[in-house]
Each structure stands twice: as C-alpha cells, then as structure tokens.
Amino acid sequence: MGREHWKRIWIASAGNMVEWYDWFVYASFATYFAGAFFPDGNPTAQLMNTAGIFAVGFFMRPVGGWLLGRVGDRKGRKAALTLTVMLMSASAILITIAPTYAVAGYGGAFVLLVARLLQGLSVGGEYAASATYLTEASDPRRRGFASSFQYVSMTAGQIVGLGLQIVLQRTMSDDALHSYGWRIPFVVGALGAAVVFYLRRNMLETEVYEADESGGEERGTLRALWQHKREAFLVIALTMGGTVAYYTYTTYLTKYLSNSAGLSKQTATLVSFTALIVFACLQPLAGRLSDRIGRRPLLITFAVGSTFLTVPIMTMLKHAGSYWPALGLSLLALVVVTGYTSINACVKAELFPTGIRALGVALPYAIANALFGGTAEYVALWFKNAGAESGFYWYVAGCAAVSLVVYVTMPETRDLDLTRMKDTDPTSLTPAS
C-alpha cells in the first residue's frame, strides 16, 4: 500500500484507539471504583452494579449506530469519525469529575450512567465509521489486512489502559487507587480525544464515498437499510459468537482471573496485558491471510475453536494458579478469537453498497453487541453469583455454535468490488475485476 493509504489507516486507527481506550478503561478499572459509587457490601454485587452500567452503554450503541451511521452515509465518513471522538471526550470528562457515593449518594452513579450513555452513542458510530473508512480507503486486494488495524487499534487502546493500570498499581497504594487514582486514566482519555479531534478534522474522505452518486435522499435511511435486511440480519448473526468471545477474553478476563481464579489484581492485569500485545500483533497477519484464502475459512476456524474449546479453556483458567499457565491459556483463547476479530470489520462493510454501508454496519452490529457483547460480563457475574459459574462457559460456546452455522452458509466477500455494488439490489454482489 502507498503512503497515503498508510496515513489514512494511521489517523483512523489512532482515533479508534482512543475511543476504545476510554470504553475499556471503565471495565479494567471497575474493580477500583465499584465501591466509590455504590454502598459497601458484597464485592461481587458492586461489580455487578458497575457491569450493569457498562451493559447499559451497549444499549445506547444501536441509537449511536443509527444516528452516526446516518451521518456517515449522508455527510461522509470524516464527519462521523469527528463527531464520535467529541462525544467520547465529553464522557471521559464526566467520569473524571463524577462525585462518589459518600459525597452525593446515588448522584455519582447517575453521572456515571450518563457518561456511559454518551460512550455508547460514540462507540455505536465509531465502529461502523472506522470499519467503513478503513475498508474503503485500502487497496482492494488488501482490505482484510487494512481493516484488521481496527482491532489492532481497539486492542492497543486496552493495552494502553492496562499498561497505565500496571504503572499506577506499582506507584500508588491500593487505598490511593480506590480513593482517587482510578480517575487518572479518564483524564488521559479526555486529553487523547482532544488530539485525535484535531487529526480527524484534517483527514481526507475516501474516494469510494466521494465517487458514489447513488441513493439520493435515501442514503443512510432505515428505509434503504430495509432493502438490505438479509445482510443486516447476517451481520447480527455473524457478530453474536464473536462479540461474546471477544469480551469474555478481553474486558472480563482480568476480573475472572482475580475474582474467580484467585490471582492477585496485579498478576491478573499483567496476564491480560501480555496476552493482548500478542493478540494485537496477530491481527494484521490473519487479515493478510484472509486476502489470500478468503474470509469464511478464518470465521469458520474461529467458530469451531470457540464452540469446542471454550469450556475446557475457561475451566483450566479457573485453576491456573499462577502467571504462566494463565498466560498460555489466555493466548490460546485469543488465537482462536483472532479468526473473527481480524476480519469482521471488512466482512460487514463488504456486504453493503456505499450509500448505506455505514448504517448497514453500525445498526445491526450495535444491536448484536447490546444483546450479547455488552451483557457478557454481567451474564458471567450472574452465573458466578448464582453458584453455577460453568454455565457461562457453555453460554459462550453456544453463541459461537450459532455463528458457526452462519459462517458455513454465508457468501464469500473477499473479491467484491465496493464501487460497483448497487443500492437498489441487495443481490448485486459484484466481484472485483
């Protein structure tokens, strides 16, 4: 790819990293601020409350997907990407200044809720806007490789958050972290969002979007999306297994290792941090492989692995006992998940024509995440609180099994020509020449 392609990938990915840093920091620091916004009591119950607010953010993602997907299709990918980072910056500032339960009772939890709603709006549009931008701005022969940087940047955001957590754990006392130290990463997020806002204001629009003249007033509308309802339902179904597995082995992993496997918070954080670095490096390799052999083989490999390996991996993780066994099992799980994460962005973008691409990716994906990804952590804690934690392992495996059926029956999208897909005919999947 040329220099201009790399520049576009860098700007889109940098913004995506900050967006997902803010989104994931909430999850990774939840063990420290859970007690700040809710009354003293059962630590698992406090985590369930914060996880519940985390899940509520996901339920705003369909709204954000609709609003910002519409902006992306009608005003351009650049306009949507700039707006998402503004919303994320506002949410980070709100969490930074939110009062604790001791100061304002449940008023602090309300501020936290509002911030998560804003984050939900932002991320609901960010995923589709960045997926669409990366897919359209790349060399058609390397769409899988280019779009894989979406999950590189998403994971990089979490790595930065976990890295900051490790630094704070080693430079601040546990009491200080629970008292005020957990606010520091949200300050960092707000500052990062300001930098990315400047970068995105100067980014270029994609040629695919600028050259498209189809759709007219129907661009980015629900009516236009309904003409592609089969593809929309396909996005929901193919996302189901992947998003549950992804959030299980990323955002929930640290809490699982400390709350269930008995590892210290520091060790659990270090396991997640190391595993995610390797995971990020795997994404472009798998994306490039999909450009050679197709998207379906990777998706099917993920679904088979997740269906049959989730229960044994999670069971062994619970009894890992120390850093190295926990790291090895976590890496095995993330290698399996890579079959989904590395290419899911371009697969979804390749299903829709230009005039409805942002909304077509955003809304169905956000719905799937609201139903499955956002609730994964809460479901896991619910099973644990009910004394049947292994039930969650089977839940993850079952979601993957449903997606496996979809992957086996869906069309291959690698060779589609994005510039020749028609808005009016959802069956017009034209191979690239």
Short mmCIF file of C-alpha atoms in Angstrom, two decimals:
data_model
loop_
_atom_site.label_atom_id
_atom_site.label_comp_id
_atom_site.label_asym_id
_atom_site.label_seq_id
_atom_site.Cartn_x
_atom_site.Cartn_y
_atom_site.Cartn_z
CA MET A 1 0.00 0.00 0.00
CA GLY A 2 1.10 3.55 -0.70
CA ARG A 3 1.99 6.27 1.75
CA GLU A 4 -1.45 7.89 1.52
CA HIS A 5 -3.15 4.59 2.36
CA TRP A 6 -0.95 4.18 5.45
CA LYS A 7 -1.66 7.76 6.53
CA ARG A 8 -5.41 7.16 6.39
CA ILE A 9 -5.08 3.89 8.28
CA TRP A 10 -2.98 5.63 10.93
CA ILE A 11 -5.43 8.50 11.51
CA ALA A 12 -8.48 6.25 11.60
CA SER A 13 -6.71 3.78 13.87
CA ALA A 14 -5.37 6.42 16.26
CA GLY A 15 -8.87 7.75 16.83
CA ASN A 16 -10.23 4.26 17.19
CA MET A 17 -7.56 3.51 19.80
CA VAL A 18 -8.57 6.49 21.95
CA GLU A 19 -12.26 5.65 21.58
CA TRP A 20 -11.77 2.10 22.75
CA TYR A 21 -9.24 3.08 25.41
CA ASP A 22 -11.97 5.14 27.07
CA TRP A 23 -14.53 2.38 26.56
CA PHE A 24 -12.35 -0.37 28.03
CA VAL A 25 -10.77 1.66 30.83
CA TYR A 26 -14.16 1.61 32.51
CA ALA A 27 -14.04 -2.19 32.57
CA SER A 28 -10.39 -2.57 33.58
CA PHE A 29 -10.63 -0.07 36.46
CA ALA A 30 -14.08 -1.20 37.63
CA THR A 31 -12.59 -3.21 40.49
CA TYR A 32 -11.17 0.04 41.91
CA PHE A 33 -14.13 2.40 41.55
CA ALA A 34 -17.00 -0.07 42.08
CA GLY A 35 -17.07 0.77 45.77
CA ALA A 36 -16.92 4.52 45.12
CA PHE A 37 -20.40 4.75 43.58
CA PHE A 38 -22.32 2.09 45.49
CA PRO A 39 -22.82 1.25 49.19
CA ASP A 40 -20.41 -1.08 50.99
CA GLY A 41 -21.35 -4.74 50.82
CA ASN A 42 -20.75 -7.77 48.66
CA PRO A 43 -17.83 -7.01 46.27
CA THR A 44 -19.39 -9.20 43.57
CA ALA A 45 -22.66 -7.25 43.91
CA GLN A 46 -20.76 -3.97 43.49
CA LEU A 47 -19.08 -5.34 40.37
CA MET A 48 -22.48 -6.43 39.08
CA ASN A 49 -23.77 -2.86 39.53
CA THR A 50 -20.85 -1.38 37.60
CA ALA A 51 -21.12 -4.14 34.99
CA GLY A 52 -24.82 -3.30 34.67
CA ILE A 53 -23.96 0.32 33.86
CA PHE A 54 -21.30 -1.00 31.45
CA ALA A 55 -24.03 -3.04 29.72
CA VAL A 56 -26.37 -0.01 29.59
CA GLY A 57 -23.74 1.74 27.48
CA PHE A 58 -24.11 -1.07 24.97
CA PHE A 59 -27.84 -0.50 24.74
CA MET A 60 -27.15 3.04 23.56
CA ARG A 61 -24.95 1.71 20.79
CA PRO A 62 -27.87 0.95 18.45
CA VAL A 63 -29.00 4.57 18.86
CA GLY A 64 -25.47 5.78 18.18
CA GLY A 65 -25.19 3.35 15.29
CA TRP A 66 -28.34 4.75 13.74
CA LEU A 67 -27.53 8.44 14.30
CA LEU A 68 -23.85 8.34 13.41
CA GLY A 69 -24.31 5.74 10.69
CA ARG A 70 -26.77 8.12 9.06
CA VAL A 71 -24.23 10.94 9.40
CA GLY A 72 -21.54 8.73 7.87
CA ASP A 73 -23.65 7.84 4.84
CA ARG A 74 -25.10 11.32 4.26
CA LYS A 75 -22.31 13.68 5.35
CA GLY A 76 -19.26 11.44 4.93
CA ARG A 77 -17.08 9.10 6.94
CA LYS A 78 -14.91 12.00 8.13
CA ALA A 79 -17.88 13.86 9.67
CA ALA A 80 -18.99 10.76 11.59
CA LEU A 81 -15.47 9.99 12.84
CA THR A 82 -15.01 13.57 14.09
CA LEU A 83 -18.34 13.56 15.94
CA THR A 84 -17.69 10.23 17.67
CA VAL A 85 -14.46 11.41 19.25
CA MET A 86 -16.16 14.59 20.55
CA LEU A 87 -18.78 12.51 22.35
CA MET A 88 -16.15 10.22 23.82
CA SER A 89 -14.15 13.16 25.16
CA ALA A 90 -17.25 14.54 26.91
CA SER A 91 -17.95 11.17 28.54
CA ALA A 92 -14.36 10.85 29.83
CA ILE A 93 -14.60 14.29 31.42
CA LEU A 94 -17.88 13.37 33.15
CA ILE A 95 -16.41 10.21 34.69
CA THR A 96 -13.36 12.19 35.84
CA ILE A 97 -15.49 14.62 37.84
CA ALA A 98 -18.24 12.22 38.99
CA PRO A 99 -18.88 12.50 42.79
CA THR A 100 -18.64 9.38 44.95
CA TYR A 101 -21.47 7.73 46.90
CA ALA A 102 -20.11 9.26 50.13
CA VAL A 103 -20.45 12.76 48.66
CA ALA A 104 -23.64 12.61 46.59
CA GLY A 105 -25.26 9.24 47.25
CA TYR A 106 -26.51 7.69 44.04
CA GLY A 107 -25.95 11.03 42.27
CA GLY A 108 -22.44 9.88 41.37
CA ALA A 109 -23.79 6.65 39.89
CA PHE A 110 -26.21 8.75 37.82
CA VAL A 111 -23.32 10.83 36.40
CA LEU A 112 -21.52 7.57 35.66
CA LEU A 113 -24.63 6.33 33.87
CA VAL A 114 -24.90 9.48 31.73
CA ALA A 115 -21.22 9.18 30.80
CA ARG A 116 -21.71 5.56 29.74
CA LEU A 117 -24.73 6.56 27.65
CA LEU A 118 -22.59 9.11 25.80
CA GLN A 119 -19.88 6.50 25.33
CA GLY A 120 -22.48 4.13 23.95
CA LEU A 121 -23.58 6.73 21.41
CA SER A 122 -19.98 7.40 20.44
CA VAL A 123 -18.80 3.80 20.11
CA GLY A 124 -22.02 2.84 18.34
CA GLY A 125 -20.97 5.09 15.47
CA GLU A 126 -17.20 4.69 15.80
CA TYR A 127 -17.09 1.00 14.97
CA ALA A 128 -19.01 1.38 11.71
CA ALA A 129 -17.37 4.64 10.68
CA SER A 130 -13.85 3.30 11.19
CA ALA A 131 -14.68 -0.11 9.68
CA THR A 132 -16.15 1.59 6.63
CA TYR A 133 -13.34 4.12 6.32
CA LEU A 134 -10.57 1.51 6.65
CA THR A 135 -12.26 -0.81 4.16
CA GLU A 136 -12.95 1.91 1.57
CA ALA A 137 -9.58 3.64 1.92
CA SER A 138 -7.50 0.49 1.39
CA ASP A 139 -6.16 -1.30 -1.67
CA PRO A 140 -9.00 -3.65 -2.79
CA ARG A 141 -6.54 -6.55 -2.72
CA ARG A 142 -5.61 -5.83 0.90
CA ARG A 143 -8.91 -4.91 2.51
CA GLY A 144 -8.57 -7.70 5.08
CA PHE A 145 -5.09 -6.53 6.04
CA ALA A 146 -6.07 -2.84 6.26
CA SER A 147 -9.30 -3.39 8.17
CA SER A 148 -7.52 -5.65 10.66
CA PHE A 149 -6.00 -2.49 12.11
CA GLN A 150 -9.39 -1.71 13.58
CA TYR A 151 -8.89 -4.45 16.15
CA VAL A 152 -5.19 -3.63 16.40
CA SER A 153 -6.19 -0.13 17.49
CA MET A 154 -9.06 -1.37 19.66
CA THR A 155 -6.69 -3.74 21.42
CA ALA A 156 -3.98 -1.08 21.58
CA GLY A 157 -6.45 1.12 23.45
CA GLN A 158 -6.95 -1.61 26.00
CA ILE A 159 -3.20 -2.29 26.20
CA VAL A 160 -2.57 1.38 26.96
CA GLY A 161 -5.28 1.27 29.62
CA LEU A 162 -3.89 -1.89 31.19
CA GLY A 163 -0.34 -0.53 30.93
CA LEU A 164 -1.40 2.61 32.77
CA GLN A 165 -3.12 0.41 35.35
CA ILE A 166 0.10 -1.57 35.90
CA VAL A 167 2.07 1.68 36.36
CA LEU A 168 -0.49 3.04 38.82
CA GLN A 169 -0.56 -0.25 40.73
CA ARG A 170 3.20 -0.04 41.19
CA THR A 171 3.43 3.66 42.01
CA MET A 172 0.31 4.17 44.14
CA SER A 173 -1.02 2.40 47.22
CA ASP A 174 -4.13 0.26 46.93
CA ASP A 175 -6.03 2.75 49.10
CA ALA A 176 -5.00 5.66 46.87
CA LEU A 177 -6.14 3.81 43.75
CA HIS A 178 -9.54 3.11 45.30
CA SER A 179 -9.79 6.68 46.56
CA TYR A 180 -8.79 8.84 43.57
CA GLY A 181 -6.21 7.06 41.41
CA TRP A 182 -8.87 5.45 39.22
CA ARG A 183 -9.76 8.91 37.85
CA ILE A 184 -6.33 9.38 36.24
CA PRO A 185 -6.94 7.17 33.17
CA PHE A 186 -10.10 9.11 32.34
CA VAL A 187 -8.13 12.38 32.38
CA VAL A 188 -5.66 10.78 29.98
CA GLY A 189 -8.55 9.67 27.75
CA ALA A 190 -10.01 13.16 27.56
CA LEU A 191 -6.65 14.62 26.54
CA GLY A 192 -6.10 11.91 23.93
CA ALA A 193 -9.51 12.58 22.44
CA ALA A 194 -8.62 16.25 22.01
CA VAL A 195 -5.52 15.32 19.99
CA VAL A 196 -7.46 12.89 17.81
CA PHE A 197 -10.16 15.50 17.17
CA TYR A 198 -7.50 17.73 15.61
CA LEU A 199 -6.16 14.85 13.46
CA ARG A 200 -9.59 13.84 12.21
CA ARG A 201 -10.57 17.39 11.27
CA ASN A 202 -7.75 17.25 8.71
CA MET A 203 -8.26 13.72 7.38
CA LEU A 204 -9.30 13.04 3.77
CA GLU A 205 -12.60 11.49 2.72
CA THR A 206 -12.49 8.12 0.93
CA GLU A 207 -12.57 8.09 -2.89
CA VAL A 208 -15.24 5.37 -2.82
CA TYR A 209 -17.62 7.65 -0.89
CA GLU A 210 -16.84 10.77 -2.92
CA ALA A 211 -17.35 8.95 -6.24
CA ASP A 212 -20.68 7.43 -5.23
CA GLU A 213 -23.75 9.22 -6.60
CA SER A 214 -26.41 6.62 -5.83
CA GLY A 215 -29.09 6.71 -3.18
CA GLY A 216 -30.04 10.39 -3.16
CA GLU A 217 -32.33 11.22 -0.26
CA GLU A 218 -32.47 7.53 0.65
CA ARG A 219 -28.81 7.48 1.68
CA GLY A 220 -28.31 6.41 5.28
CA THR A 221 -32.02 5.87 5.96
CA LEU A 222 -33.76 2.97 7.65
CA ARG A 223 -35.87 2.53 4.53
CA ALA A 224 -32.73 1.99 2.46
CA LEU A 225 -31.36 -0.37 5.09
CA TRP A 226 -34.56 -2.42 4.96
CA GLN A 227 -33.83 -3.12 1.30
CA HIS A 228 -30.77 -4.94 2.62
CA LYS A 229 -32.45 -6.62 5.57
CA ARG A 230 -30.91 -10.00 4.75
CA GLU A 231 -27.42 -8.53 5.05
CA ALA A 232 -28.42 -6.69 8.23
CA PHE A 233 -29.63 -9.89 9.91
CA LEU A 234 -26.49 -11.61 8.66
CA VAL A 235 -24.36 -9.02 10.48
CA ILE A 236 -26.26 -9.66 13.74
CA ALA A 237 -25.87 -13.42 13.45
CA LEU A 238 -22.20 -13.45 12.45
CA THR A 239 -21.39 -10.96 15.26
CA MET A 240 -23.13 -12.94 18.01
CA GLY A 241 -20.46 -15.55 18.72
CA GLY A 242 -17.51 -13.29 18.03
CA THR A 243 -18.51 -10.44 20.31
CA VAL A 244 -19.29 -12.72 23.27
CA ALA A 245 -15.94 -14.50 22.92
CA TYR A 246 -14.05 -11.22 22.43
CA TYR A 247 -15.43 -9.54 25.53
CA THR A 248 -15.00 -12.72 27.57
CA TYR A 249 -11.27 -12.94 26.86
CA THR A 250 -10.54 -9.21 26.93
CA THR A 251 -12.63 -7.00 29.21
CA TYR A 252 -13.84 -9.79 31.52
CA LEU A 253 -10.59 -11.78 31.66
CA THR A 254 -8.83 -9.62 34.25
CA LYS A 255 -11.79 -9.77 36.63
CA TYR A 256 -12.22 -13.51 36.04
CA LEU A 257 -8.58 -14.20 36.91
CA SER A 258 -8.75 -12.14 40.10
CA ASN A 259 -12.34 -12.79 41.20
CA SER A 260 -12.60 -16.50 40.27
CA ALA A 261 -9.12 -17.92 39.64
CA GLY A 262 -7.70 -16.31 42.78
CA LEU A 263 -4.80 -14.45 41.14
CA SER A 264 -3.82 -11.07 42.57
CA LYS A 265 -5.10 -8.00 40.72
CA GLN A 266 -1.53 -7.19 39.67
CA THR A 267 -0.90 -10.67 38.24
CA ALA A 268 -4.28 -10.78 36.51
CA THR A 269 -3.62 -7.39 34.91
CA LEU A 270 -0.16 -8.48 33.74
CA VAL A 271 -1.60 -11.65 32.15
CA SER A 272 -4.17 -9.63 30.22
CA PHE A 273 -1.60 -7.01 29.23
CA THR A 274 0.87 -9.55 27.82
CA ALA A 275 -1.79 -11.62 26.06
CA LEU A 276 -3.30 -8.55 24.40
CA ILE A 277 0.06 -7.44 22.98
CA VAL A 278 0.43 -10.79 21.23
CA PHE A 279 -3.23 -10.64 20.18
CA ALA A 280 -2.75 -7.21 18.56
CA CYS A 281 0.25 -8.46 16.59
CA LEU A 282 -1.77 -11.39 15.24
CA GLN A 283 -4.49 -9.24 13.65
CA PRO A 284 -2.64 -7.99 10.52
CA LEU A 285 -1.22 -11.48 9.90
CA ALA A 286 -4.68 -13.03 9.96
CA GLY A 287 -6.13 -10.14 7.93
CA ARG A 288 -3.47 -10.64 5.25
CA LEU A 289 -4.18 -14.38 5.24
CA SER A 290 -7.86 -13.64 4.57
CA ASP A 291 -6.85 -11.61 1.50
CA ARG A 292 -5.24 -14.78 0.16
CA ILE A 293 -7.65 -17.56 1.15
CA GLY A 294 -10.91 -15.69 1.83
CA ARG A 295 -12.85 -14.53 4.90
CA ARG A 296 -15.00 -17.63 5.51
CA PRO A 297 -12.16 -20.06 6.36
CA LEU A 298 -10.99 -17.80 9.21
CA LEU A 299 -14.51 -17.24 10.52
CA ILE A 300 -15.26 -20.96 10.47
CA THR A 301 -11.97 -21.76 12.25
CA PHE A 302 -12.87 -19.28 14.98
CA ALA A 303 -16.37 -20.67 15.44
CA VAL A 304 -15.26 -24.32 15.59
CA GLY A 305 -12.49 -23.49 18.05
CA SER A 306 -14.70 -21.35 20.27
CA THR A 307 -17.52 -23.91 20.28
CA PHE A 308 -15.34 -26.82 21.37
CA LEU A 309 -12.53 -25.15 23.35
CA THR A 310 -14.31 -22.51 25.46
CA VAL A 311 -15.44 -24.86 28.24
CA PRO A 312 -12.04 -26.57 28.75
CA ILE A 313 -10.10 -23.28 28.47
CA MET A 314 -12.28 -21.44 31.00
CA THR A 315 -12.27 -24.44 33.35
CA MET A 316 -8.48 -24.69 33.28
CA LEU A 317 -8.10 -20.92 33.62
CA LYS A 318 -10.04 -21.07 36.87
CA HIS A 319 -7.41 -23.45 38.24
CA ALA A 320 -4.36 -21.92 36.54
CA GLY A 321 -2.97 -20.66 39.84
CA SER A 322 -0.08 -18.56 38.52
CA TYR A 323 1.07 -16.24 35.73
CA TRP A 324 2.46 -18.64 33.11
CA PRO A 325 -0.39 -21.19 32.95
CA ALA A 326 -2.92 -18.33 32.89
CA LEU A 327 -0.99 -16.58 30.11
CA GLY A 328 -0.74 -19.73 27.99
CA LEU A 329 -4.46 -20.46 28.20
CA SER A 330 -5.36 -16.82 27.56
CA LEU A 331 -3.18 -16.78 24.44
CA LEU A 332 -4.78 -19.98 23.16
CA ALA A 333 -8.22 -18.42 23.56
CA LEU A 334 -7.18 -15.18 21.83
CA VAL A 335 -5.57 -17.03 18.91
CA VAL A 336 -8.94 -18.68 18.32
CA VAL A 337 -10.78 -15.34 18.60
CA THR A 338 -8.40 -13.78 16.04
CA GLY A 339 -10.24 -15.69 13.30
CA TYR A 340 -13.19 -13.37 13.96
CA THR A 341 -11.63 -10.09 15.12
CA SER A 342 -9.07 -9.72 12.34
CA ILE A 343 -11.62 -9.60 9.50
CA ASN A 344 -15.10 -8.96 10.88
CA ALA A 345 -14.90 -5.22 10.07
CA CYS A 346 -14.27 -5.70 6.36
CA VAL A 347 -16.70 -8.64 6.07
CA LYS A 348 -19.56 -6.45 7.30
CA ALA A 349 -18.54 -3.45 5.20
CA GLU A 350 -18.28 -5.68 2.12
CA LEU A 351 -21.91 -6.74 2.49
CA PHE A 352 -23.39 -3.27 1.80
CA PRO A 353 -23.26 -0.70 -1.03
CA THR A 354 -21.70 2.71 -0.41
CA GLY A 355 -24.89 4.70 0.23
CA ILE A 356 -25.94 2.50 3.15
CA ARG A 357 -22.60 0.99 4.20
CA ALA A 358 -22.01 2.95 7.44
CA LEU A 359 -25.56 2.49 8.72
CA GLY A 360 -25.66 -1.10 7.45
CA VAL A 361 -22.62 -1.98 9.54
CA ALA A 362 -23.44 0.24 12.53
CA LEU A 363 -27.01 -0.60 13.48
CA PRO A 364 -27.05 -4.41 13.20
CA TYR A 365 -23.60 -4.67 14.79
CA ALA A 366 -24.65 -2.40 17.67
CA ILE A 367 -27.82 -4.46 18.22
CA ALA A 368 -25.76 -7.65 18.39
CA ASN A 369 -23.36 -6.05 20.86
CA ALA A 370 -26.19 -4.74 23.01
CA LEU A 371 -27.72 -8.22 23.22
CA PHE A 372 -24.56 -10.30 23.54
CA GLY A 373 -21.24 -8.40 23.85
CA GLY A 374 -22.37 -5.78 26.35
CA THR A 375 -24.12 -8.32 28.57
CA ALA A 376 -21.33 -10.95 28.52
CA GLU A 377 -19.66 -9.68 31.67
CA TYR A 378 -22.94 -9.27 33.52
CA VAL A 379 -24.07 -12.77 32.49
CA ALA A 380 -20.73 -14.17 33.69
CA LEU A 381 -21.08 -12.48 37.08
CA TRP A 382 -24.72 -13.57 37.32
CA PHE A 383 -23.75 -17.21 36.86
CA LYS A 384 -20.97 -16.78 39.43
CA ASN A 385 -23.28 -15.14 41.95
CA ALA A 386 -25.78 -17.98 41.43
CA GLY A 387 -23.10 -20.57 42.18
CA ALA A 388 -23.11 -22.01 38.64
CA GLU A 389 -20.16 -20.25 37.01
CA SER A 390 -19.57 -23.05 34.49
CA GLY A 391 -22.94 -22.22 32.94
CA PHE A 392 -21.32 -19.13 31.43
CA TYR A 393 -18.72 -21.24 29.63
CA TRP A 394 -21.49 -23.17 27.88
CA TYR A 395 -23.27 -19.91 27.05
CA VAL A 396 -20.17 -18.61 25.21
CA ALA A 397 -19.75 -21.91 23.37
CA GLY A 398 -23.43 -21.92 22.38
CA CYS A 399 -23.24 -18.41 20.90
CA ALA A 400 -20.22 -19.48 18.84
CA ALA A 401 -22.12 -22.54 17.60
CA VAL A 402 -24.95 -20.34 16.31
CA SER A 403 -22.48 -18.13 14.44
CA LEU A 404 -20.80 -21.24 13.00
CA VAL A 405 -23.99 -22.09 11.13
CA VAL A 406 -23.97 -18.57 9.64
CA TYR A 407 -20.31 -18.71 8.60
CA VAL A 408 -20.81 -22.02 6.82
CA THR A 409 -23.78 -20.74 4.81
CA MET A 410 -22.80 -17.10 4.11
CA PRO A 411 -21.26 -15.94 0.80
CA GLU A 412 -17.54 -15.19 0.41
CA THR A 413 -16.97 -11.41 0.29
CA ARG A 414 -13.22 -11.09 -0.40
CA ASP A 415 -13.48 -10.37 -4.14
CA LEU A 416 -16.43 -7.96 -4.14
CA ASP A 417 -15.99 -4.62 -5.92
CA LEU A 418 -17.22 -1.95 -3.48
CA THR A 419 -17.62 0.66 -6.22
CA ARG A 420 -19.99 -1.49 -8.32
CA MET A 421 -22.44 -2.64 -5.66
CA LYS A 422 -25.92 -1.20 -6.24
CA ASP A 423 -28.10 0.44 -3.61
CA THR A 424 -31.33 -0.89 -5.08
CA ASP A 425 -30.40 -4.54 -5.49
CA PRO A 426 -29.16 -6.36 -2.40
CA THR A 427 -28.15 -9.34 -4.51
CA SER A 428 -25.76 -7.34 -6.68
CA LEU A 429 -22.51 -8.62 -5.17
CA THR A 430 -20.06 -7.88 -7.98
CA PRO A 431 -16.59 -9.49 -7.92
CA ALA A 432 -13.63 -7.20 -8.33
CA SER A 433 -12.13 -7.27 -11.78
#
